[in-house]
Amino acid sequence: MTRADTRIQKKNQAVILEAGLKVFSQYGFRGSTLDQVAEAAGLSKPNLLYYFRSKDAIYTALLAKLLENWLEPLRAIDPMGEPVDEILAYATRKLDMSQHFPRESRLFANEIIQGAPRIGEVLSGELRELVDEIAVVIDGWAAAGRIKPVDPYHLIFTIWSLTQHYADFDVQVRAILGDVDPFDGAATHLEAMLRGLLQPK
Amino acid sequence: MTRADTRIQKKNQAVILEAGLKVFSQYGFRGSTLDQVAEAAGLSKPNLLYYFRSKDAIYTALLAKLLENWLEPLRAIDPMGEPVDEILAYATRKLDMSQHFPRESRLFANEIIQGAPRIGEVLSGELRELVDEIAVVIDGWAAAGRIKPVDPYHLIFTIWSLTQHYADFDVQVRAILGDVDPFDGAATHLEAMLRGLLQPK
DNA sequence: CGTGGCTTTGACCAGTTGGTCAAATATTGA
DNA sequence: TCAATATTTGACCAACTGGTCAAAGCCACG
């Protein structure tokens, strides 16, 4: 069967996606070449194209995989939980992702900066709906006096921007901090910031 | 004289840089082509190369121009001023830059994400020194009880990340906010956040 | 074993890329 | 006005790009 995923197929597809992530996250789609991906994967170019129809197919597969992990933490916010804890947990989780999956973050950043040609619909569809739901929850918390009044959308942007900054601008952050590990101070700072913004007096 | 900058030279160099900014800020250096820049500039490709030695020269010229404007607001922070006002003024200025010069922000973001191959030294040199100086000032303010204790480096990262987010992730922000102007709420939110973080009770 | 399908590859292709160059065309100053 | 200079361009090039293909190697299973 041409269809069955043999062990070799599974392995090589994974190898190629790993290589694609490495290359695409640094140079973006247009700035990357199949030769680069092939080299990073340790496979020949025609061999890449035996497993994926095209350069585009590799990139698209990566984006699809990424989007799952990207949206999931948002869904994990519990409207029934303790507001400040919930938001803090979300922010911490995003920060962890930046620390442990910086290439995924950069892949996403590259795609967005370039105008999100392939995921624009997800952004204005699925993502927007999700954020709208969370916004209602946060507004509810504020109305109940459980957090200080805050614009939920910009609160979410704050969390996104700061956490992803440590992944996307890694080079700059490290250039400034020198030997200090960015993620040590980041977690503490993020918590202080969000508490200052949210915690009712 | 081949040297003299005639009116035509001045004008065409400016046209090319404007076109280069447009193209490079969206696709990054490697993802952009001279033909794209030429088309955006309304000039032929060989004509571009009459004014700039190479694709690289255009890009480098843009980066150099950008770095000036990028570092300048940091220098404008006045150690003698009122702490919260100074920091708020800096943040507001950065936000204004994101609003009015989003392409410059994206050009910078692209360069950093790709590992800052051309400006790495500026980051770990000039920029780092500048930030170190500001950090001392902020620490001084904190020690004097004029602001709450805060990690100055992560405070600066917070301001950078959030303000630049509105430029770099413009597509995503607008996808979520729909018709609402991002910069309306952003300014208010940014101020609230920084006051919550900094203002001594 | 051997054979049929899975996997890999070298050779190749057409289109694109950054860049060159000589010739043509504007522009300027005496 | 006209020649010297500045500007513009069409034609071209070698290197690189994503992608194809037929042939060769490899492997499991009868």
CSV table of C-alpha atoms (C1' of nucleotides) in Angstrom, one decimal:
chain,number,residue,atom,x,y,z
A,1,MET,CA,0.0,0.0,0.0
A,2,THR,CA,1.3,3.4,-0.9
A,3,ARG,CA,-0.9,4.7,1.9
A,4,ALA,CA,0.3,3.0,4.9
A,5,ASP,CA,2.6,5.0,7.1
A,6,THR,CA,5.6,2.7,7.6
A,7,ARG,CA,8.1,3.3,10.3
A,8,ILE,CA,10.5,4.9,7.9
A,9,GLN,CA,7.8,7.3,6.6
A,10,LYS,CA,6.9,8.3,10.1
A,11,LYS,CA,10.5,8.9,11.0
A,12,ASN,CA,11.4,10.8,7.9
A,13,GLN,CA,8.3,13.0,8.0
A,14,ALA,CA,9.2,13.9,11.5
A,15,VAL,CA,12.8,14.6,10.5
A,16,ILE,CA,11.7,16.8,7.7
A,17,LEU,CA,9.3,18.8,9.9
A,18,GLU,CA,12.0,19.3,12.5
A,19,ALA,CA,14.4,20.5,9.8
A,20,GLY,CA,11.6,22.7,8.3
A,21,LEU,CA,10.9,24.2,11.6
A,22,LYS,CA,14.5,25.1,12.1
A,23,VAL,CA,14.9,26.7,8.7
A,24,PHE,CA,11.5,28.3,8.2
A,25,SER,CA,11.4,29.8,11.7
A,26,GLN,CA,14.6,31.7,11.0
A,27,TYR,CA,14.2,32.8,7.5
A,28,GLY,CA,10.4,32.7,6.9
A,29,PHE,CA,8.8,30.9,4.0
A,30,ARG,CA,10.2,33.0,1.1
A,31,GLY,CA,13.6,33.3,2.6
A,32,SER,CA,14.1,29.6,3.0
A,33,THR,CA,15.1,27.1,0.4
A,34,LEU,CA,14.4,23.4,0.0
A,35,ASP,CA,18.1,22.8,-0.2
A,36,GLN,CA,18.5,24.3,3.3
A,37,VAL,CA,15.7,22.1,4.6
A,38,ALA,CA,17.2,19.1,2.9
A,39,GLU,CA,20.6,19.7,4.4
A,40,ALA,CA,19.2,20.3,7.8
A,41,ALA,CA,17.2,17.0,7.5
A,42,GLY,CA,20.2,15.1,6.2
A,43,LEU,CA,18.2,14.0,3.1
A,44,SER,CA,18.4,14.7,-0.6
A,45,LYS,CA,16.1,17.3,-2.1
A,46,PRO,CA,14.2,14.8,-4.2
A,47,ASN,CA,13.8,12.7,-1.1
A,48,LEU,CA,12.1,15.5,0.7
A,49,LEU,CA,9.7,15.8,-2.1
A,50,TYR,CA,9.0,12.1,-1.9
A,51,TYR,CA,7.5,12.7,1.5
A,52,PHE,CA,6.0,16.2,0.9
A,53,ARG,CA,4.4,17.3,-2.3
A,54,SER,CA,6.2,20.7,-2.2
A,55,LYS,CA,8.0,23.3,-0.1
A,56,ASP,CA,4.6,24.8,0.6
A,57,ALA,CA,3.3,21.5,1.9
A,58,ILE,CA,6.1,21.3,4.5
A,59,TYR,CA,5.5,24.8,5.6
A,60,THR,CA,1.7,24.4,5.8
A,61,ALA,CA,2.0,21.2,7.8
A,62,LEU,CA,4.2,23.0,10.3
A,63,LEU,CA,1.7,25.9,10.6
A,64,ALA,CA,-1.2,23.5,11.1
A,65,LYS,CA,0.7,21.7,13.8
A,66,LEU,CA,1.6,25.0,15.4
A,67,LEU,CA,-1.9,26.4,15.5
A,68,GLU,CA,-3.2,23.6,17.6
A,69,ASN,CA,-0.6,24.2,20.3
A,70,TRP,CA,-1.1,27.9,20.0
A,71,LEU,CA,-4.8,28.0,20.6
A,72,GLU,CA,-5.0,25.3,23.2
A,73,PRO,CA,-3.8,27.3,26.3
A,74,LEU,CA,-6.5,29.9,25.6
A,75,ARG,CA,-9.1,27.2,25.9
A,76,ALA,CA,-7.7,26.1,29.2
A,77,ILE,CA,-8.7,29.3,30.9
A,78,ASP,CA,-11.4,28.3,33.4
A,79,PRO,CA,-14.2,30.8,33.8
A,80,MET,CA,-15.0,29.2,37.2
A,81,GLY,CA,-11.4,29.6,38.5
A,82,GLU,CA,-9.9,32.3,40.6
A,83,PRO,CA,-9.5,35.2,38.1
A,84,VAL,CA,-5.9,36.3,38.9
A,85,ASP,CA,-4.7,32.7,39.1
A,86,GLU,CA,-6.3,31.8,35.8
A,87,ILE,CA,-4.7,34.7,34.0
A,88,LEU,CA,-1.4,34.2,35.7
A,89,ALA,CA,-1.5,30.5,34.8
A,90,TYR,CA,-2.2,31.4,31.2
A,91,ALA,CA,0.7,33.9,31.0
A,92,THR,CA,3.1,31.5,32.7
A,93,ARG,CA,2.1,28.8,30.3
A,94,LYS,CA,2.8,31.1,27.3
A,95,LEU,CA,6.1,32.0,28.8
A,96,ASP,CA,7.0,28.4,29.2
A,97,MET,CA,6.2,27.8,25.6
A,98,SER,CA,8.5,30.7,24.6
A,99,GLN,CA,11.2,29.1,26.6
A,100,HIS,CA,10.9,25.6,25.4
A,101,PHE,CA,9.5,26.1,21.9
A,102,PRO,CA,11.1,29.4,20.6
A,103,ARG,CA,11.3,28.2,17.0
A,104,GLU,CA,7.5,27.6,16.9
A,105,SER,CA,7.1,31.1,18.3
A,106,ARG,CA,9.4,32.6,15.6
A,107,LEU,CA,7.7,30.6,12.9
A,108,PHE,CA,4.4,32.1,13.9
A,109,ALA,CA,5.9,35.6,14.2
A,110,ASN,CA,7.4,35.4,10.7
A,111,GLU,CA,4.1,34.3,9.3
A,112,ILE,CA,2.2,37.2,11.0
A,113,ILE,CA,4.8,39.9,10.1
A,114,GLN,CA,4.5,38.8,6.5
A,115,GLY,CA,0.8,39.5,6.6
A,116,ALA,CA,-0.4,36.0,7.7
A,117,PRO,CA,-1.2,35.0,4.1
A,118,ARG,CA,-1.9,31.4,5.1
A,119,ILE,CA,-3.5,31.8,8.5
A,120,GLY,CA,-5.4,35.1,8.1
A,121,GLU,CA,-8.7,33.2,8.2
A,122,VAL,CA,-7.8,31.3,11.4
A,123,LEU,CA,-6.9,34.6,13.0
A,124,SER,CA,-10.2,36.4,12.1
A,125,GLY,CA,-12.2,33.2,12.6
A,126,GLU,CA,-11.3,30.7,15.3
A,127,LEU,CA,-8.8,32.8,17.2
A,128,ARG,CA,-11.0,35.8,17.2
A,129,GLU,CA,-14.0,33.8,18.5
A,130,LEU,CA,-11.9,32.3,21.2
A,131,VAL,CA,-10.6,35.7,22.3
A,132,ASP,CA,-14.1,37.1,22.3
A,133,GLU,CA,-15.2,34.4,24.6
A,134,ILE,CA,-12.3,35.0,27.0
A,135,ALA,CA,-13.0,38.7,26.8
A,136,VAL,CA,-16.5,38.1,28.1
A,137,VAL,CA,-15.2,36.1,31.0
A,138,ILE,CA,-12.7,38.7,31.9
A,139,ASP,CA,-15.3,41.5,31.7
A,140,GLY,CA,-17.4,39.4,34.0
A,141,TRP,CA,-14.6,39.1,36.5
A,142,ALA,CA,-14.1,42.9,36.4
A,143,ALA,CA,-17.8,43.6,36.8
A,144,ALA,CA,-17.9,41.3,39.8
A,145,GLY,CA,-15.0,43.3,41.3
A,146,ARG,CA,-12.8,40.2,41.3
A,147,ILE,CA,-10.1,42.0,39.2
A,148,LYS,CA,-9.6,45.7,38.5
A,149,PRO,CA,-11.3,46.9,35.4
A,150,VAL,CA,-9.2,46.3,32.4
A,151,ASP,CA,-9.6,46.1,28.6
A,152,PRO,CA,-9.5,42.3,28.1
A,153,TYR,CA,-8.2,42.5,24.6
A,154,HIS,CA,-5.3,44.6,25.4
A,155,LEU,CA,-4.6,42.5,28.4
A,156,ILE,CA,-4.3,39.5,26.2
A,157,PHE,CA,-2.1,41.4,23.8
A,158,THR,CA,0.1,42.3,26.7
A,159,ILE,CA,0.5,38.7,27.6
A,160,TRP,CA,1.1,37.6,24.1
A,161,SER,CA,3.6,40.3,23.3
A,162,LEU,CA,5.7,40.0,26.4
A,163,THR,CA,5.9,36.2,26.5
A,164,GLN,CA,6.6,35.9,22.8
A,165,HIS,CA,9.2,38.7,23.0
A,166,TYR,CA,11.5,36.4,24.9
A,167,ALA,CA,11.4,33.9,22.1
A,168,ASP,CA,11.2,36.1,19.0
A,169,PHE,CA,13.7,38.7,20.1
A,170,ASP,CA,15.8,36.2,21.9
A,171,VAL,CA,19.0,37.5,20.3
A,172,GLN,CA,18.3,41.1,21.5
A,173,VAL,CA,17.3,40.0,25.0
A,174,ARG,CA,20.4,38.0,25.4
A,175,ALA,CA,22.6,40.7,23.9
A,176,ILE,CA,21.4,43.0,26.7
A,177,LEU,CA,21.2,40.6,29.6
A,178,GLY,CA,24.6,39.0,28.9
A,179,ASP,CA,25.0,35.9,30.9
A,180,VAL,CA,21.8,36.3,32.9
A,181,ASP,CA,19.1,33.8,32.0
A,182,PRO,CA,16.2,35.9,30.6
A,183,PHE,CA,13.5,33.5,31.8
A,184,ASP,CA,14.6,33.8,35.5
A,185,GLY,CA,13.6,37.4,35.8
A,186,ALA,CA,10.9,37.2,33.2
A,187,ALA,CA,8.5,35.0,35.2
A,188,THR,CA,8.8,37.1,38.3
A,189,HIS,CA,8.4,40.3,36.4
A,190,LEU,CA,5.4,39.0,34.4
A,191,GLU,CA,3.6,38.0,37.6
A,192,ALA,CA,4.3,41.3,39.3
A,193,MET,CA,3.1,43.2,36.3
A,194,LEU,CA,-0.1,41.3,36.0
A,195,ARG,CA,-0.8,41.5,39.7
A,196,GLY,CA,-0.3,45.2,39.6
A,197,LEU,CA,-2.7,45.5,36.8
A,198,LEU,CA,-5.3,43.1,38.0
A,199,GLN,CA,-5.4,42.5,41.7
A,200,PRO,CA,-8.1,44.5,43.3
A,201,LYS,CA,-6.7,46.5,46.3
B,1,MET,CA,31.4,65.1,-10.4
B,2,THR,CA,30.3,61.6,-9.8
B,3,ARG,CA,30.3,62.4,-6.1
B,4,ALA,CA,27.9,65.4,-5.9
B,5,ASP,CA,24.4,64.6,-4.8
B,6,THR,CA,22.3,66.1,-7.5
B,7,ARG,CA,18.6,66.7,-7.0
B,8,ILE,CA,17.8,63.6,-9.0
B,9,GLN,CA,20.2,61.5,-6.9
B,10,LYS,CA,18.7,62.7,-3.6
B,11,LYS,CA,15.2,62.0,-4.9
B,12,ASN,CA,15.9,58.6,-6.3
B,13,GLN,CA,17.8,57.4,-3.3
B,14,ALA,CA,14.9,58.4,-1.2
B,15,VAL,CA,12.5,56.7,-3.5
B,16,ILE,CA,14.5,53.5,-3.4
B,17,LEU,CA,14.8,53.5,0.3
B,18,GLU,CA,11.1,54.0,0.7
B,19,ALA,CA,10.5,51.1,-1.7
B,20,GLY,CA,13.1,49.0,0.1
B,21,LEU,CA,11.4,49.7,3.4
B,22,LYS,CA,8.1,48.6,2.0
B,23,VAL,CA,9.4,45.3,0.6
B,24,PHE,CA,12.1,44.3,3.2
B,25,SER,CA,9.8,45.1,6.1
B,26,GLN,CA,7.3,42.6,4.8
B,27,TYR,CA,9.5,39.7,3.5
B,28,GLY,CA,12.8,40.2,5.3
B,29,PHE,CA,16.1,40.5,3.4
B,30,ARG,CA,16.3,37.0,2.0
B,31,GLY,CA,12.6,36.8,1.1
B,32,SER,CA,12.7,40.0,-0.9
B,33,THR,CA,13.9,40.5,-4.5
B,34,LEU,CA,15.5,43.4,-6.3
B,35,ASP,CA,12.7,43.1,-8.8
B,36,GLN,CA,10.1,43.7,-6.1
B,37,VAL,CA,12.0,46.7,-4.8
B,38,ALA,CA,12.5,48.1,-8.3
B,39,GLU,CA,8.8,47.7,-9.1
B,40,ALA,CA,7.8,49.4,-5.8
B,41,ALA,CA,10.2,52.2,-6.6
B,42,GLY,CA,9.0,52.6,-10.2
B,43,LEU,CA,12.6,52.2,-11.5
B,44,SER,CA,14.3,49.5,-13.5
B,45,LYS,CA,16.5,47.1,-11.7
B,46,PRO,CA,19.8,48.3,-13.3
B,47,ASN,CA,18.7,51.7,-12.3
B,48,LEU,CA,18.4,50.7,-8.7
B,49,LEU,CA,21.9,49.3,-8.9
B,50,TYR,CA,23.1,52.6,-10.3
B,51,TYR,CA,22.2,54.3,-7.0
B,52,PHE,CA,23.1,51.4,-4.6
B,53,ARG,CA,25.9,49.0,-5.1
B,54,SER,CA,23.8,45.9,-4.2
B,55,LYS,CA,20.6,44.6,-2.6
B,56,ASP,CA,22.6,44.4,0.5
B,57,ALA,CA,23.6,48.1,0.3
B,58,ILE,CA,19.9,49.1,0.2
B,59,TYR,CA,19.1,47.0,3.2
B,60,THR,CA,22.1,48.1,5.2
B,61,ALA,CA,21.3,51.7,4.5
B,62,LEU,CA,17.8,51.2,5.8
B,63,LEU,CA,19.0,49.5,8.9
B,64,ALA,CA,21.5,52.2,9.7
B,65,LYS,CA,18.8,54.9,9.3
B,66,LEU,CA,16.5,52.8,11.5
B,67,LEU,CA,18.9,52.3,14.3
B,68,GLU,CA,19.3,56.1,14.9
B,69,ASN,CA,15.5,56.5,15.4
B,70,TRP,CA,15.4,53.4,17.5
B,71,LEU,CA,18.0,54.4,20.1
B,72,GLU,CA,17.1,58.0,20.3
B,73,PRO,CA,14.0,57.8,22.6
B,74,LEU,CA,16.0,55.8,25.1
B,75,ARG,CA,18.5,58.7,25.3
B,76,ALA,CA,15.6,61.1,25.9
B,77,ILE,CA,14.8,59.6,29.3
B,78,ASP,CA,15.7,62.3,31.8
B,79,PRO,CA,17.2,61.0,35.1
B,80,MET,CA,16.2,64.2,36.7
B,81,GLY,CA,12.6,64.0,35.7
B,82,GLU,CA,9.6,62.6,37.5
B,83,PRO,CA,10.1,58.8,37.3
B,84,VAL,CA,6.7,57.6,36.4
B,85,ASP,CA,6.2,60.4,33.9
B,86,GLU,CA,9.6,59.7,32.3
B,87,ILE,CA,8.8,56.0,31.8
B,88,LEU,CA,5.3,56.7,30.6
B,89,ALA,CA,6.6,59.3,28.1
B,90,TYR,CA,9.1,56.8,26.8
B,91,ALA,CA,6.5,54.1,26.4
B,92,THR,CA,4.0,56.5,24.8
B,93,ARG,CA,6.7,57.6,22.3
B,94,LYS,CA,7.5,54.0,21.4
B,95,LEU,CA,3.8,53.4,20.9
B,96,ASP,CA,3.5,56.4,18.6
B,97,MET,CA,6.4,55.1,16.6
B,98,SER,CA,4.6,51.8,16.2
B,99,GLN,CA,1.5,53.6,15.0
B,100,HIS,CA,3.2,55.9,12.6
B,101,PHE,CA,6.2,53.8,11.5
B,102,PRO,CA,5.1,50.2,11.6
B,103,ARG,CA,7.2,49.3,8.6
B,104,GLU,CA,10.4,50.4,10.4
B,105,SER,CA,9.3,48.3,13.4
B,106,ARG,CA,8.7,45.2,11.2
B,107,LEU,CA,12.0,45.7,9.4
B,108,PHE,CA,13.7,45.6,12.8
B,109,ALA,CA,11.7,42.6,13.9
B,110,ASN,CA,12.5,40.7,10.8
B,111,GLU,CA,16.2,41.4,11.3
B,112,ILE,CA,16.1,40.3,15.0
B,113,ILE,CA,14.1,37.2,14.4
B,114,GLN,CA,16.6,36.1,11.7
B,115,GLY,CA,19.4,36.4,14.3
B,116,ALA,CA,20.4,40.0,13.8
B,117,PRO,CA,23.3,39.1,11.6
B,118,ARG,CA,24.0,42.7,10.6
B,119,ILE,CA,23.2,44.5,13.9
B,120,GLY,CA,24.3,42.0,16.5
B,121,GLU,CA,27.2,44.2,17.4
B,122,VAL,CA,25.0,47.3,17.9
B,123,LEU,CA,22.7,45.3,20.1
B,124,SER,CA,25.5,44.0,22.4
B,125,GLY,CA,27.4,47.2,22.2
B,126,GLU,CA,25.6,50.6,21.9
B,127,LEU,CA,22.2,49.3,22.8
B,128,ARG,CA,23.3,47.3,25.8
B,129,GLU,CA,25.3,50.2,27.2
B,130,LEU,CA,22.4,52.5,26.8
B,131,VAL,CA,20.0,50.1,28.5
B,132,ASP,CA,22.6,49.5,31.3
B,133,GLU,CA,22.6,53.3,31.9
B,134,ILE,CA,18.9,53.5,32.1
B,135,ALA,CA,18.8,50.5,34.3
B,136,VAL,CA,21.0,52.3,36.8
B,137,VAL,CA,18.6,55.3,36.7
B,138,ILE,CA,15.6,53.1,37.3
B,139,ASP,CA,17.2,51.3,40.1
B,140,GLY,CA,18.0,54.6,41.6
B,141,TRP,CA,14.4,55.7,41.4
B,142,ALA,CA,13.3,52.5,43.0
B,143,ALA,CA,15.9,52.8,45.8
B,144,ALA,CA,14.6,56.3,46.5
B,145,GLY,CA,11.1,54.9,46.8
B,146,ARG,CA,9.9,57.0,43.9
B,147,ILE,CA,8.7,53.9,42.1
B,148,LYS,CA,7.9,50.4,43.3
B,149,PRO,CA,10.9,48.0,43.0
B,150,VAL,CA,11.1,46.6,39.6
B,151,ASP,CA,13.6,44.8,37.4
B,152,PRO,CA,14.6,47.6,35.0
B,153,TYR,CA,15.6,45.3,32.2
B,154,HIS,CA,12.3,43.4,32.1
B,155,LEU,CA,10.5,46.6,32.5
B,156,ILE,CA,12.1,47.8,29.3
B,157,PHE,CA,11.4,44.5,27.6
B,158,THR,CA,7.8,45.0,28.6
B,159,ILE,CA,7.6,48.4,27.0
B,160,TRP,CA,9.4,47.2,23.8
B,161,SER,CA,7.4,44.1,23.4
B,162,LEU,CA,4.0,45.6,23.9
B,163,THR,CA,4.5,48.7,21.8
B,164,GLN,CA,6.1,46.8,19.0
B,165,HIS,CA,3.5,44.2,19.1
B,166,TYR,CA,0.9,46.7,17.7
B,167,ALA,CA,3.2,47.3,14.7
B,168,ASP,CA,4.7,43.8,14.1
B,169,PHE,CA,1.5,41.8,14.8
B,170,ASP,CA,-0.8,44.4,13.3
B,171,VAL,CA,-2.5,41.8,11.2
B,172,GLN,CA,-3.4,39.7,14.2
B,173,VAL,CA,-4.4,42.6,16.3
B,174,ARG,CA,-6.8,43.9,13.7
B,175,ALA,CA,-8.1,40.5,13.0
B,176,ILE,CA,-9.2,40.3,16.6
B,177,LEU,CA,-10.3,43.8,17.2
B,178,GLY,CA,-12.2,44.1,13.9
B,179,ASP,CA,-13.1,47.7,13.3
B,180,VAL,CA,-11.8,49.0,16.6
B,181,ASP,CA,-8.7,51.1,16.3
B,182,PRO,CA,-6.0,49.2,18.2
B,183,PHE,CA,-4.2,52.4,19.2
B,184,ASP,CA,-7.1,53.9,21.0
B,185,GLY,CA,-7.2,51.3,23.7
B,186,ALA,CA,-3.5,50.6,23.6
B,187,ALA,CA,-2.4,53.9,25.0
B,188,THR,CA,-4.8,53.8,27.9
B,189,HIS,CA,-4.0,50.2,28.7
B,190,LEU,CA,-0.3,50.8,28.5
B,191,GLU,CA,-0.5,53.7,30.9
B,192,ALA,CA,-2.7,51.7,33.3
B,193,MET,CA,-0.3,48.8,33.2
B,194,LEU,CA,2.8,50.9,33.9
B,195,ARG,CA,1.1,52.8,36.7
B,196,GLY,CA,0.0,49.6,38.3
B,197,LEU,CA,3.5,48.3,38.1
B,198,LEU,CA,5.4,51.4,39.1
B,199,GLN,CA,3.4,53.9,41.0
B,200,PRO,CA,4.2,53.7,44.7
B,201,LYS,CA,1.0,53.4,46.8
C,1,DC,C1',16.0,-17.0,-2.4
C,2,DG,C1',13.4,-13.7,-5.4
C,3,DT,C1',10.1,-10.5,-6.5
C,4,DG,C1',7.1,-6.5,-5.9
C,5,DG,C1',6.6,-2.5,-3.8
C,6,DC,C1',9.0,1.1,-0.9
C,7,DT,C1',12.8,4.4,-0.8
C,8,DT,C1',16.6,7.0,-2.6
C,9,DT,C1',19.1,9.5,-5.9
C,10,DG,C1',21.7,11.7,-10.1
C,11,DA,C1',20.6,14.1,-13.9
C,12,DC,C1',17.9,17.4,-15.5
C,13,DC,C1',14.6,21.5,-16.4
C,14,DA,C1',12.5,26.0,-16.7
C,15,DG,C1',12.0,30.1,-14.2
C,16,DT,C1',14.0,33.3,-11.0
C,17,DT,C1',17.8,35.7,-8.8
C,18,DG,C1',21.4,39.4,-8.0
C,19,DG,C1',24.3,41.7,-10.8
C,20,DT,C1',27.0,43.5,-15.3
C,21,DC,C1',27.7,46.2,-19.4
C,22,DA,C1',27.6,48.8,-23.4
C,23,DA,C1',24.7,51.6,-25.7
C,24,DA,C1',21.1,55.0,-25.6
C,25,DT,C1',19.0,59.0,-23.6
C,26,DA,C1',18.6,63.2,-20.5
C,27,DT,C1',20.7,67.1,-18.3
C,28,DT,C1',23.7,70.6,-17.5
C,29,DG,C1',26.9,74.3,-17.8
C,30,DA,C1',30.0,77.1,-20.8
D,1,DT,C1',24.2,75.5,-29.0
D,2,DC,C1',26.8,71.6,-27.9
D,3,DA,C1',29.8,68.6,-25.7
D,4,DA,C1',30.6,66.6,-21.3
D,5,DT,C1',28.5,64.4,-17.8
D,6,DA,C1',24.7,62.1,-15.4
D,7,DT,C1',21.0,58.9,-15.9
D,8,DT,C1',18.4,55.0,-17.8
D,9,DT,C1',17.8,50.8,-20.0
D,10,DG,C1',17.6,46.3,-22.9
D,11,DA,C1',20.2,42.4,-23.3
D,12,DC,C1',22.7,39.3,-21.0
D,13,DC,C1',25.0,36.0,-17.5
D,14,DA,C1',26.0,32.6,-14.0
D,15,DA,C1',24.2,30.8,-9.9
D,16,DC,C1',20.3,29.3,-7.6
D,17,DT,C1',15.3,28.0,-7.2
D,18,DG,C1',11.4,24.5,-6.8
D,19,DG,C1',10.3,20.6,-8.9
D,20,DT,C1',10.4,16.2,-12.2
D,21,DC,C1',11.7,11.6,-13.6
D,22,DA,C1',13.5,7.4,-14.7
D,23,DA,C1',16.6,4.3,-12.9
D,24,DA,C1',18.7,2.3,-9.2
D,25,DG,C1',18.9,0.3,-4.4
D,26,DC,C1',16.6,-1.7,-0.5
D,27,DC,C1',13.6,-4.5,2.2
D,28,DA,C1',9.9,-7.6,3.7
D,29,DC,C1',7.5,-11.5,2.8
D,30,DG,C1',5.9,-15.6,0.3
